[in-house]
């Protein structure tokens, strides 16, 4: 009898907790007059079951390193996550990784969902709301990012776990909807996760047959289970999202599965319990309406007039579930870590630094300086050399290419650095396969786990990767992107491979630093600036062709790169009449023009401008020193779209850039066809001067 009463009481509090998530979500969307109520209502039991019964997560410390990760890939269902963060009383952490003694999400935040300043913005934002593991909203990104978290977990275990010290053993859960399932990026990521046999990864598919335009029968008839089985996943089904026991069984199956990731397909009803909107697209993206909210609450057995109600016992219930379990696990973990620190002080120090985004002492020792060389080397080549020096010093720097390392020169070749492969996870050379978009999302997931990732490919294919790159910038995480074959000067591969507008469009992205170094020594300096970055992603834009290594005894030091733009060469008077501005391969072109102009007694200055963003951060005095406002005769030269350059040349300056696609031909022919030759630059300088007698 007592047993039955307990059972009933438990069902009651389970139900009450689930309905609290549902009603908070409905009320928040209703108050905001915008948002997505139906999916949190449907998924409440799924997320509840996972958090309350399984997730190894301590609400008091949402960043302890071995916590399970939870990703809400269908970010429009943000109220589901906010409700959980609130009810579990997850604590806020500041940018210094300190708990600040405040809840991450207050009831007030929920009541002001989607309003300025609320910790419940429209979609979950990493950094803004503690406990949000990654920003989601662009469908598919979350699940792809979760693969990076899972891979990083395996790597951390491979490097840091020792006999008797199982420091890293976390699982990664991601909830996804039909949208995530349809997006290409999730297919790329699932394919790689299956290949890598990441059995610490569990995706939960909200199979509700509804998207914005209506039934998925309009657009989607995949056999999802067969597809994932084909990817090498373990697939299991839950036919009723409200059945906590079935859900628990599915999670148990995940936990017991080794050698492959798990997909749990859960049949749900969007807008569950709303009499007129249940199972309809109308429940997806708009408030239910006051009447429907009331009727739904009636269906749940909820007080119809109550708003933002958290019934007695609900906080305490979460406290006794996820709270107690998480606190115990975390306390044990830190005790374990203390003992680890005694036995493995160096590894413990690495972990401390890594998790605080610090670098090892001497991380920059042995960085190369390249001697002057008129023939020089490609910047992809010098970068490959520098990368290998840095990676030797920074054990948690790792990454790879989208099947292009022989071209991008991003392979780590020293010592016994291995490949990161299925079942053998200590390697630091990743093979992402031909999956640029997933590669970048996976790199995000790795960065969110605090290892330092790099991802590489051809600059042209940033078009394929942009969605994930944009999230690196939005999340302010220090992913390093290495994009090579940076211009029409890649030659014979022709216009399909020759980037034109990619540079300008990356520069247009807020919060990401774009470097296009002029020679090998600028490459070294770029790495010197990039590695200490903690909150910005960086892009290295590198050449396929050799670039002369400038004689720095004749021209200014490459360390000027740290200021974004610097005076590389000046006339003897240091009073230029015309300024030539270049980046990357075109700096040498400007230097050649400068030398020729000197013969004609024309006082030219060359400015190397490898990073616009850093230049913009300098004070006005410095910027005026480099680009004196009174010197209006200016020529900018870049083998890319001319878009944006008038910022530095002024409206009457000259921009030698690209206005069309390129052409397939050997490099000299391509450069000649589009005017990237000294004569052209010299003529542009003369023309500029002629306009200003
Ligand atoms: C990449 C991307 N494309 C489009 C959207 C706009 N969008 C938001 S939700 C949604 C429908 C998603 O359907 P589903 O994942 O099944 O969500 P449900 O309505 O079932 O919650 C769309 C198209 C988006 N957020 N991201
Ligand atoms: Mg759907």
XYZ file of C-alpha atoms and ligand atoms in Angstrom:
720
model
C 0.000 0.000 0.000
C 2.746 2.459 0.983
C 4.616 1.468 -2.163
C 1.627 2.361 -4.299
C 1.142 5.654 -2.517
C 4.779 6.509 -3.076
C 4.427 5.647 -6.709
C 1.366 7.847 -7.027
C 3.050 10.662 -5.176
C 6.031 10.380 -7.460
C 3.911 10.372 -10.573
C 2.137 13.362 -9.181
C 5.288 15.370 -8.615
C 6.732 14.236 -11.938
C 3.579 15.415 -13.627
C 3.518 18.655 -11.676
C 7.124 19.380 -12.626
C 6.487 18.630 -16.285
C 3.381 20.776 -16.347
C 5.322 23.580 -14.690
C 7.752 23.519 -17.616
C 4.804 23.528 -20.003
C 2.891 26.343 -18.375
C 5.948 28.529 -17.820
C 6.662 28.166 -21.521
C 3.094 28.982 -22.541
C 2.895 31.952 -20.181
C 6.238 33.361 -21.278
C 5.345 33.196 -24.951
C 1.943 34.658 -24.239
C 3.453 37.548 -22.269
C 6.050 38.221 -24.933
C 3.397 37.981 -27.628
C 5.977 36.031 -29.584
C 7.877 32.783 -29.425
C 7.363 29.058 -29.776
C 5.135 27.416 -27.173
C 4.200 24.116 -28.803
C 7.539 22.350 -28.783
C 8.421 22.961 -25.109
C 4.919 21.704 -24.238
C 5.543 18.508 -26.181
C 9.113 17.927 -25.098
C 8.708 18.813 -21.432
C 8.571 15.161 -20.272
C 11.513 14.180 -22.446
C 13.778 16.923 -21.161
C 12.467 16.460 -17.645
C 13.213 12.748 -17.649
C 16.710 13.376 -18.961
C 17.534 16.145 -16.512
C 15.904 14.724 -13.460
C 16.966 11.117 -13.861
C 20.118 11.041 -15.953
C 21.993 14.261 -16.587
C 25.192 14.442 -14.555
C 25.099 18.151 -14.061
C 25.428 20.228 -10.924
C 23.188 23.294 -10.999
C 25.532 24.939 -8.480
C 28.452 24.734 -10.918
C 27.315 24.659 -14.523
C 30.882 24.589 -15.828
C 32.542 21.711 -14.003
C 34.561 19.985 -16.644
C 33.107 16.476 -16.508
C 29.440 17.482 -16.583
C 27.154 15.932 -19.147
C 26.338 18.414 -21.895
C 22.802 19.218 -22.902
C 22.204 20.938 -26.226
C 18.838 22.208 -27.391
C 19.418 22.133 -31.130
C 15.889 23.209 -31.944
C 16.678 26.533 -30.314
C 13.258 27.992 -31.017
C 12.057 25.798 -28.143
C 14.203 27.967 -25.870
C 11.555 28.199 -23.159
C 12.049 24.492 -22.543
C 15.662 25.123 -21.613
C 14.963 28.307 -19.675
C 12.303 26.542 -17.620
C 14.736 23.765 -16.764
C 17.526 26.189 -15.896
C 15.118 28.033 -13.664
C 13.524 25.055 -11.946
C 16.841 23.308 -11.363
C 18.109 26.620 -9.972
C 21.201 26.647 -12.129
C 23.597 29.294 -10.873
C 25.094 32.092 -12.928
C 28.796 32.175 -13.676
C 30.714 35.298 -14.698
C 33.267 35.573 -17.493
C 36.006 34.784 -14.994
C 34.350 31.410 -14.460
C 33.231 32.325 -10.943
C 29.794 31.546 -9.533
C 28.266 34.876 -8.626
C 25.632 33.676 -6.191
C 22.696 34.421 -8.468
C 20.400 32.164 -10.408
C 21.105 31.994 -14.113
C 17.417 32.383 -14.967
C 15.031 34.073 -12.542
C 11.277 33.996 -12.752
C 11.553 37.637 -13.705
C 13.751 36.669 -16.672
C 11.060 34.229 -17.755
C 8.347 36.840 -17.342
C 10.399 39.134 -19.577
C 11.205 36.421 -22.137
C 12.494 37.974 -25.378
C 12.729 41.469 -23.886
C 15.866 43.566 -23.784
C 18.137 42.516 -20.939
C 16.301 39.315 -20.044
C 18.442 36.236 -19.614
C 15.803 34.508 -21.688
C 16.442 35.868 -25.189
C 14.517 34.521 -28.174
C 16.997 31.725 -28.745
C 19.485 30.296 -26.231
C 22.722 32.243 -26.184
C 25.952 30.865 -24.871
C 27.769 33.326 -22.604
C 24.626 35.259 -21.885
C 22.760 32.607 -19.933
C 24.813 30.264 -17.749
C 23.951 26.648 -18.390
C 23.386 27.230 -22.099
C 26.140 25.073 -23.542
C 26.003 26.479 -27.052
C 24.020 29.061 -28.974
C 21.283 27.501 -31.053
C 18.601 28.770 -33.390
C 20.056 28.171 -36.836
C 18.706 24.653 -37.185
C 21.226 21.841 -37.300
C 24.033 23.781 -35.620
C 23.376 22.417 -32.158
C 23.552 18.764 -33.084
C 26.644 19.334 -35.198
C 28.265 21.214 -32.331
C 27.421 18.344 -29.992
C 29.642 16.092 -32.086
C 32.573 18.385 -31.301
C 31.740 18.224 -27.603
C 31.622 14.438 -27.741
C 34.864 14.197 -29.705
C 36.596 16.581 -27.301
C 35.324 14.470 -24.407
C 36.941 11.425 -25.895
C 40.176 13.294 -26.485
C 40.245 14.637 -22.933
C 39.699 11.122 -21.611
C 42.461 9.838 -23.865
C 45.008 12.353 -22.665
C 44.090 12.939 -19.030
C 42.443 9.797 -17.671
C 44.914 7.609 -15.836
C 44.527 4.352 -13.973
C 42.247 5.129 -11.020
C 41.556 8.572 -12.416
C 38.584 8.588 -14.686
C 38.536 12.365 -14.985
C 36.543 12.585 -18.187
C 33.592 10.400 -18.896
C 30.782 12.776 -19.769
C 27.939 12.217 -22.210
C 26.496 14.691 -24.655
C 22.749 14.885 -25.262
C 21.152 16.951 -27.992
C 17.472 17.431 -28.692
C 16.632 18.132 -32.316
C 13.537 18.643 -34.421
C 12.546 17.984 -37.998
C 14.342 21.141 -39.031
C 17.642 19.963 -37.582
C 17.025 16.576 -39.142
C 16.545 18.056 -42.616
C 19.490 20.446 -42.589
C 22.580 19.254 -44.424
C 24.875 20.015 -41.529
C 23.261 17.408 -39.272
C 23.766 14.786 -41.938
C 27.431 15.690 -42.263
C 27.861 15.619 -38.503
C 25.939 12.373 -37.985
C 27.961 10.697 -40.666
C 31.219 11.676 -38.976
C 29.962 10.844 -35.475
C 28.972 7.390 -36.653
C 32.304 6.918 -38.353
C 34.143 7.987 -35.203
C 31.911 5.699 -33.122
C 31.231 8.369 -30.538
C 29.211 6.366 -28.050
C 29.096 9.256 -25.590
C 26.706 11.033 -27.942
C 22.917 10.829 -27.841
C 20.577 12.727 -30.144
C 16.904 12.861 -29.295
C 14.695 13.471 -32.295
C 11.423 15.272 -31.738
C 9.431 13.383 -34.337
C 6.293 15.520 -34.405
C 5.693 15.605 -38.165
C 5.251 19.364 -38.022
C 7.310 22.264 -39.294
C 6.314 25.837 -40.032
C 4.545 25.266 -43.313
C 2.524 22.371 -41.968
C 2.915 18.627 -42.029
C 6.295 17.160 -42.861
C 4.482 15.155 -45.509
C 5.037 18.252 -47.646
C 8.776 17.886 -47.593
C 10.146 14.920 -45.755
C 9.781 11.207 -46.254
C 13.153 9.915 -45.131
C 13.278 6.711 -43.215
C 15.204 8.383 -40.426
C 15.875 5.189 -38.514
C 17.281 3.463 -41.571
C 19.349 6.509 -42.387
C 20.970 6.611 -38.972
C 21.460 2.886 -38.893
C 23.249 3.402 -42.166
C 25.460 5.983 -40.493
C 26.424 3.382 -37.921
C 24.227 4.680 -35.136
C 22.215 2.786 -32.611
C 18.565 3.747 -33.151
C 15.795 3.365 -30.640
C 12.215 4.612 -30.469
C 9.868 5.986 -27.884
C 6.282 5.925 -29.110
C 4.896 8.233 -26.441
C 6.731 11.283 -25.188
C 4.646 11.291 -22.024
C 5.802 7.870 -20.944
C 8.674 8.462 -18.556
C 9.371 4.774 -18.181
C 9.761 4.244 -21.911
C 11.968 7.314 -22.081
C 14.080 5.984 -19.224
C 14.469 2.693 -21.027
C 15.717 4.515 -24.087
C 18.256 6.480 -22.070
C 19.336 3.245 -20.409
C 19.870 1.746 -23.840
C 22.018 4.715 -24.781
C 24.088 4.372 -21.637
C 24.577 0.679 -22.231
C 25.545 1.067 -25.873
C 29.168 1.099 -26.789
C 30.869 1.627 -30.089
C 28.258 3.908 -31.642
C 26.221 7.018 -31.016
C 22.535 6.705 -30.215
C 19.504 8.297 -31.820
C 16.277 8.204 -29.835
C 13.277 8.888 -32.034
C 10.500 10.198 -29.834
C 6.965 10.553 -31.169
C 5.536 13.757 -29.756
C 2.563 16.042 -30.183
C 3.399 19.673 -30.715
C 1.236 21.862 -28.485
C 0.386 18.859 -26.344
C -2.899 19.436 -24.539
C -3.970 22.572 -26.398
C -7.490 21.694 -27.548
C -7.339 23.509 -30.888
C -3.636 23.626 -31.622
C -2.378 20.210 -30.571
C -0.547 18.582 -33.520
C -0.805 21.671 -35.709
C 1.745 24.068 -37.135
C -0.184 26.825 -35.384
C 1.413 25.683 -32.128
C 4.905 26.165 -33.517
C 5.702 29.831 -33.640
C 3.028 32.012 -32.121
C 1.366 32.482 -28.742
C -1.512 30.116 -28.135
C -3.849 32.983 -27.253
C -5.384 33.671 -23.832
C -8.373 31.392 -24.312
C -6.326 28.507 -25.584
C -3.853 28.921 -22.726
C -6.717 28.690 -20.248
C -8.205 25.663 -21.944
C -4.829 23.959 -22.018
C -4.257 24.633 -18.350
C -7.670 23.141 -17.701
C -6.593 20.035 -19.596
C -3.461 19.793 -17.458
C -5.533 20.249 -14.324
C -3.738 23.521 -13.694
C -5.245 26.629 -12.075
C -6.527 28.545 -15.093
C -5.876 31.985 -13.683
C -2.394 31.295 -12.455
C 0.497 32.754 -14.432
C 4.118 31.754 -14.109
C 3.127 29.394 -11.345
C 5.740 27.162 -9.770
C 3.743 24.951 -7.398
C 5.023 24.005 -3.988
C 7.548 21.261 -4.003
C 8.730 21.628 -7.592
C 12.028 23.388 -6.880
C 12.639 20.951 -4.058
C 11.900 18.055 -6.356
C 14.536 19.160 -8.869
C 16.856 19.736 -5.940
C 16.388 16.163 -4.795
C 16.963 14.789 -8.299
C 19.398 16.499 -10.599
C 20.553 18.774 -7.786
C 21.559 16.087 -5.310
C 23.004 13.781 -7.944
C 24.973 16.589 -9.579
C 26.347 17.944 -6.318
C 27.557 14.526 -5.294
C 29.215 13.823 -8.627
C 30.858 17.189 -8.771
C 32.156 16.996 -5.212
C 33.576 13.569 -5.912
C 35.128 14.833 -9.102
C 36.931 17.693 -7.440
C 38.181 15.388 -4.711
C 39.448 13.075 -7.426
C 41.052 16.003 -9.175
C 42.840 17.026 -5.969
C 44.408 13.592 -5.768
C 45.194 13.737 -9.470
C 46.974 17.014 -8.900
C 49.289 15.271 -6.424
C 50.089 12.401 -8.739
C 50.042 14.202 -12.072
C 50.839 17.837 -11.345
C 51.794 18.711 -14.899
C 48.658 17.303 -16.427
C 46.576 18.976 -13.731
C 48.234 22.267 -14.552
C 47.431 21.763 -18.222
C 43.809 21.177 -17.356
C 43.639 24.263 -15.221
C 45.127 26.443 -17.923
C 43.055 24.933 -20.664
C 39.812 25.384 -18.794
C 40.702 29.022 -18.143
C 41.793 29.565 -21.726
C 45.348 30.274 -20.660
C 48.434 29.121 -22.525
C 51.386 27.103 -21.248
C 54.477 29.096 -20.309
C 56.743 29.270 -23.309
C 53.924 28.580 -25.726
C 55.664 30.822 -28.278
C 59.180 29.497 -27.837
C 60.857 28.530 -31.040
C 58.542 30.531 -33.282
C 60.442 30.908 -36.529
C 61.825 34.058 -38.077
C 62.187 33.708 -41.798
C 65.219 35.154 -43.619
C 64.649 37.488 -46.552
C 64.010 35.541 -49.693
C 62.846 37.045 -52.987
C 61.315 33.735 -53.973
C 59.877 33.081 -50.551
C 57.236 30.560 -49.686
C 53.483 30.286 -49.726
C 51.821 31.584 -46.591
C 50.034 28.233 -46.229
C 53.517 26.732 -46.082
C 54.951 29.117 -43.501
C 51.761 28.818 -41.479
C 52.114 25.043 -41.483
C 55.595 25.444 -40.052
C 54.483 27.900 -37.378
C 51.456 25.779 -36.512
C 53.721 22.828 -35.854
C 55.903 24.845 -33.509
C 52.934 26.227 -31.611
C 51.196 22.856 -31.410
C 54.310 21.291 -29.957
C 54.147 23.855 -27.167
C 50.386 23.748 -26.651
C 49.299 20.145 -26.157
C 45.591 20.912 -26.461
C 45.835 22.646 -29.833
C 44.305 20.257 -32.353
C 42.361 20.173 -35.562
C 42.528 19.386 -39.208
C 41.047 19.954 -42.596
C 38.034 19.051 -44.639
C 40.051 16.496 -46.616
C 42.592 19.082 -47.694
C 45.555 18.970 -45.348
C 48.028 18.284 -48.157
C 46.862 21.607 -49.610
C 46.227 23.590 -46.441
C 49.438 22.344 -44.777
C 47.666 21.934 -41.495
C 48.898 18.516 -40.517
C 50.792 18.191 -37.252
C 53.881 16.237 -38.157
C 56.132 16.331 -35.106
C 56.903 13.488 -32.720
C 54.269 10.874 -32.675
C 51.225 13.072 -33.096
C 48.562 10.644 -34.162
C 45.306 10.827 -36.015
C 42.078 11.198 -34.080
C 40.293 8.061 -35.147
C 37.453 5.799 -34.163
C 38.432 3.990 -31.008
C 41.771 5.796 -30.808
C 41.070 9.215 -29.489
C 44.384 10.627 -28.327
C 45.374 11.935 -31.740
C 45.396 15.624 -32.541
C 45.138 15.391 -36.306
C 41.461 15.428 -37.154
C 40.066 14.293 -40.457
C 36.748 16.042 -40.916
C 36.091 14.620 -44.328
C 34.522 16.783 -47.007
C 32.153 18.422 -44.574
C 33.120 22.088 -44.173
C 29.985 23.163 -42.391
C 30.016 20.355 -39.836
C 33.770 20.785 -39.437
C 33.295 24.336 -38.232
C 30.398 23.442 -35.939
C 32.455 20.580 -34.527
C 35.300 23.027 -33.970
C 32.815 25.182 -32.061
C 31.909 22.210 -29.899
C 35.579 21.547 -29.247
C 36.204 25.179 -28.323
C 33.198 25.126 -25.996
C 34.881 22.181 -24.294
C 37.950 24.418 -23.943
C 40.400 22.531 -26.121
C 41.816 24.819 -28.824
C 40.650 23.782 -32.259
C 41.683 24.747 -35.751
C 39.730 23.986 -38.882
C 40.940 24.407 -42.407
C 40.010 24.275 -46.043
C 39.877 26.473 -49.122
C 38.756 30.070 -48.628
C 36.099 29.693 -51.306
C 34.340 27.067 -49.209
C 33.761 29.403 -46.301
C 30.508 29.840 -48.175
C 29.698 26.297 -47.103
C 30.870 26.881 -43.557
C 29.625 30.340 -42.795
C 26.690 29.370 -40.571
C 29.001 27.740 -38.063
C 31.701 30.411 -38.390
C 29.134 33.025 -37.585
C 28.276 31.184 -34.397
C 31.952 31.128 -33.351
C 31.858 34.897 -33.607
C 28.492 35.261 -31.907
C 29.573 32.989 -29.065
C 32.975 34.708 -28.806
C 34.925 31.472 -28.789
C 38.517 31.266 -30.041
C 38.270 28.851 -32.952
C 41.165 29.223 -35.389
C 40.201 29.040 -39.047
C 42.859 28.441 -41.647
C 41.582 29.097 -45.133
C 44.032 28.796 -47.988
C 43.993 29.287 -51.761
C 42.997 32.805 -50.972
C 42.627 34.510 -54.338
C 42.484 34.321 -58.102
C 46.213 33.646 -57.897
C 45.457 30.021 -57.145
C 45.369 29.883 -60.924
C 44.269 26.917 -62.950
C 41.417 25.694 -60.772
C 39.548 28.697 -62.086
C 36.546 30.727 -61.023
C 34.790 27.958 -59.079
C 37.734 27.906 -56.688
C 38.864 31.517 -56.787
C 37.481 33.500 -53.872
C 36.224 36.982 -54.705
C 33.699 38.269 -52.176
C 34.675 35.893 -49.356
C 37.227 38.195 -47.748
C 34.896 41.162 -47.709
C 32.086 39.089 -46.325
C 34.229 37.678 -43.525
C 35.330 41.205 -42.673
C 31.683 42.180 -42.532
C 31.082 39.611 -39.785
C 31.269 41.182 -36.331
C 33.654 39.782 -33.754
C 35.932 37.689 -35.946
C 39.505 38.699 -36.747
C 40.512 38.193 -40.360
C 44.248 38.046 -41.107
C 45.758 38.048 -44.559
C 49.504 38.056 -43.886
C 51.895 39.387 -46.508
C 54.800 37.050 -45.982
C 56.172 34.331 -43.750
C 57.136 36.713 -40.961
C 53.678 38.227 -40.874
C 52.383 34.672 -40.610
C 54.488 34.135 -37.493
C 53.223 37.411 -36.056
C 49.654 36.476 -36.853
C 49.985 33.271 -34.847
C 51.555 35.294 -32.054
C 48.413 37.432 -31.931
C 45.925 34.618 -32.481
C 47.033 32.137 -29.852
C 46.392 34.358 -26.803
C 42.897 35.248 -28.017
C 40.301 34.017 -25.568
C 37.061 35.413 -26.868
C 37.490 35.919 -30.577
C 37.645 33.464 -33.423
C 40.336 34.228 -35.967
C 40.656 33.553 -39.648
C 43.978 33.086 -41.382
C 43.683 33.728 -45.096
C 46.663 32.159 -46.820
C 48.105 31.893 -50.269
C 48.652 28.884 -52.422
C 51.510 30.556 -54.285
C 54.909 31.551 -52.941
C 55.165 35.046 -51.468
C 58.541 36.762 -51.235
C 59.828 37.023 -47.682
C 60.434 40.736 -47.271
C 63.786 42.006 -46.086
C 62.852 43.408 -42.724
C 66.127 45.285 -42.393
C 64.998 47.295 -45.365
C 61.286 47.407 -44.519
C 59.513 47.690 -41.188
C 59.284 44.792 -38.757
C 56.495 42.280 -39.188
C 55.475 42.808 -35.579
C 53.495 45.769 -36.906
C 50.865 43.179 -37.758
C 49.701 43.272 -34.148
C 48.244 46.713 -34.849
C 46.328 45.478 -37.867
C 48.021 47.839 -40.326
C 51.430 49.448 -40.312
C 53.820 51.467 -42.416
C 55.986 48.957 -44.175
C 57.971 51.302 -46.412
C 58.263 55.046 -46.575
C 60.013 57.614 -48.722
C 63.244 59.014 -47.239
C 61.370 62.156 -46.205
C 58.776 60.039 -44.379
C 56.305 62.440 -46.008
C 54.472 60.426 -48.604
C 52.533 61.967 -51.462
C 50.732 58.728 -52.203
C 49.874 55.699 -50.091
C 49.756 52.160 -51.418
C 47.772 49.788 -49.210
C 47.920 46.057 -49.682
C 47.181 42.806 -47.941
C 48.633 39.339 -48.389
C 50.142 38.653 -51.777
C 49.478 42.204 -52.951
C 51.833 43.726 -50.416
C 54.796 42.560 -52.462
C 53.141 44.101 -55.484
C 52.864 47.406 -53.660
C 56.491 47.156 -52.610
C 57.566 46.606 -56.214
C 55.516 49.632 -57.255
C 56.988 51.663 -54.411
C 60.532 50.863 -55.528
C 59.728 51.853 -59.099
C 58.029 55.061 -57.996
C 61.092 55.932 -55.925
C 63.119 55.819 -59.128
C 60.756 58.440 -60.507
C 61.180 60.476 -57.294
C 57.598 59.864 -56.340
C 57.246 59.693 -52.576
C 55.132 56.647 -51.898
C 54.337 54.838 -48.678
C 53.401 51.179 -48.446
C 50.960 50.167 -45.761
C 50.539 46.495 -45.018
C 47.024 45.986 -43.725
C 46.753 42.328 -42.724
C 43.879 42.747 -40.284
C 41.255 45.457 -40.655
C 39.625 44.625 -37.342
C 42.794 45.155 -35.330
C 43.556 48.354 -37.210
C 40.109 49.663 -36.325
C 40.859 48.985 -32.663
C 43.873 51.324 -32.675
C 43.455 54.862 -31.479
C 42.839 57.672 -33.914
C 46.376 59.021 -33.511
C 47.906 55.750 -34.663
C 45.496 55.347 -37.528
C 46.222 58.908 -38.650
C 49.907 58.225 -38.407
C 49.582 55.252 -40.747
C 47.045 56.871 -43.059
C 47.596 60.644 -42.659
C 44.272 62.317 -43.433
C 45.936 64.968 -45.580
C 47.394 62.379 -47.954
C 44.427 61.730 -50.160
C 46.213 60.055 -53.038
C 45.702 56.424 -52.156
C 45.661 53.087 -53.898
C 44.424 49.890 -52.279
C 45.340 46.607 -53.921
C 43.742 43.282 -53.112
C 42.893 40.258 -55.216
C 39.364 40.170 -53.946
C 36.144 42.151 -54.209
C 36.860 45.868 -53.945
C 33.883 46.119 -51.603
C 34.728 48.060 -48.464
C 38.111 49.415 -49.427
C 36.891 52.959 -49.922
C 36.901 53.108 -46.118
C 40.675 53.448 -46.427
C 41.113 55.012 -49.851
C 38.302 57.571 -49.543
C 35.753 57.958 -52.282
C 38.298 59.445 -54.648
C 41.045 56.932 -53.982
C 41.714 53.977 -56.254
C 40.896 50.373 -55.468
C 42.494 47.690 -57.572
C 40.293 44.761 -56.744
C 37.977 42.320 -58.434
C 34.612 43.188 -59.895
C 34.052 39.909 -61.693
C 34.769 36.260 -61.133
C 38.268 35.120 -62.009
C 39.496 32.859 -64.775
C 41.094 29.488 -65.215
C 44.691 29.949 -66.302
C 48.233 29.854 -64.945
C 48.883 32.425 -62.256
C 50.796 34.968 -64.383
C 48.051 35.007 -66.992
C 45.362 35.440 -64.381
C 47.228 38.239 -62.642
C 47.877 39.976 -65.952
C 44.270 39.649 -67.081
C 42.981 41.311 -63.943
C 45.718 43.918 -63.650
C 47.606 42.681 -60.619
C 51.002 43.742 -61.896
C 53.390 46.469 -60.754
C 52.751 48.575 -63.843
C 49.085 48.813 -63.013
C 49.716 49.847 -59.437
C 52.301 52.402 -60.539
C 49.879 53.870 -63.052
C 47.119 54.067 -60.458
C 49.500 55.928 -58.117
C 50.447 58.365 -60.880
C 46.774 58.913 -61.710
C 46.005 59.594 -58.090
C 48.766 62.179 -57.923
C 47.694 63.742 -61.195
C 44.247 64.378 -59.765
C 45.824 66.310 -56.917
C 48.407 68.632 -58.414
C 18.807 27.141 -40.638
C 17.436 27.592 -40.290
N 16.506 27.716 -41.253
C 15.275 28.159 -40.970
C 14.948 28.504 -39.696
C 13.564 29.035 -39.387
N 12.791 28.022 -38.641
C 12.705 28.066 -37.307
S 11.841 26.776 -36.683
C 11.541 26.165 -38.228
C 10.738 24.915 -38.390
C 11.402 23.838 -37.665
O 10.637 22.680 -37.654
P 10.922 21.649 -36.524
O 12.348 21.541 -36.280
O 10.193 20.430 -36.862
O 10.334 22.370 -35.260
P 8.953 22.160 -34.528
O 7.981 23.098 -35.121
O 8.545 20.753 -34.696
O 9.310 22.518 -33.149
C 12.119 26.965 -39.197
C 12.038 26.697 -40.631
C 15.940 28.374 -38.717
N 15.731 28.706 -37.452
N 17.157 27.900 -39.033
Mg 8.774 19.325 -36.120
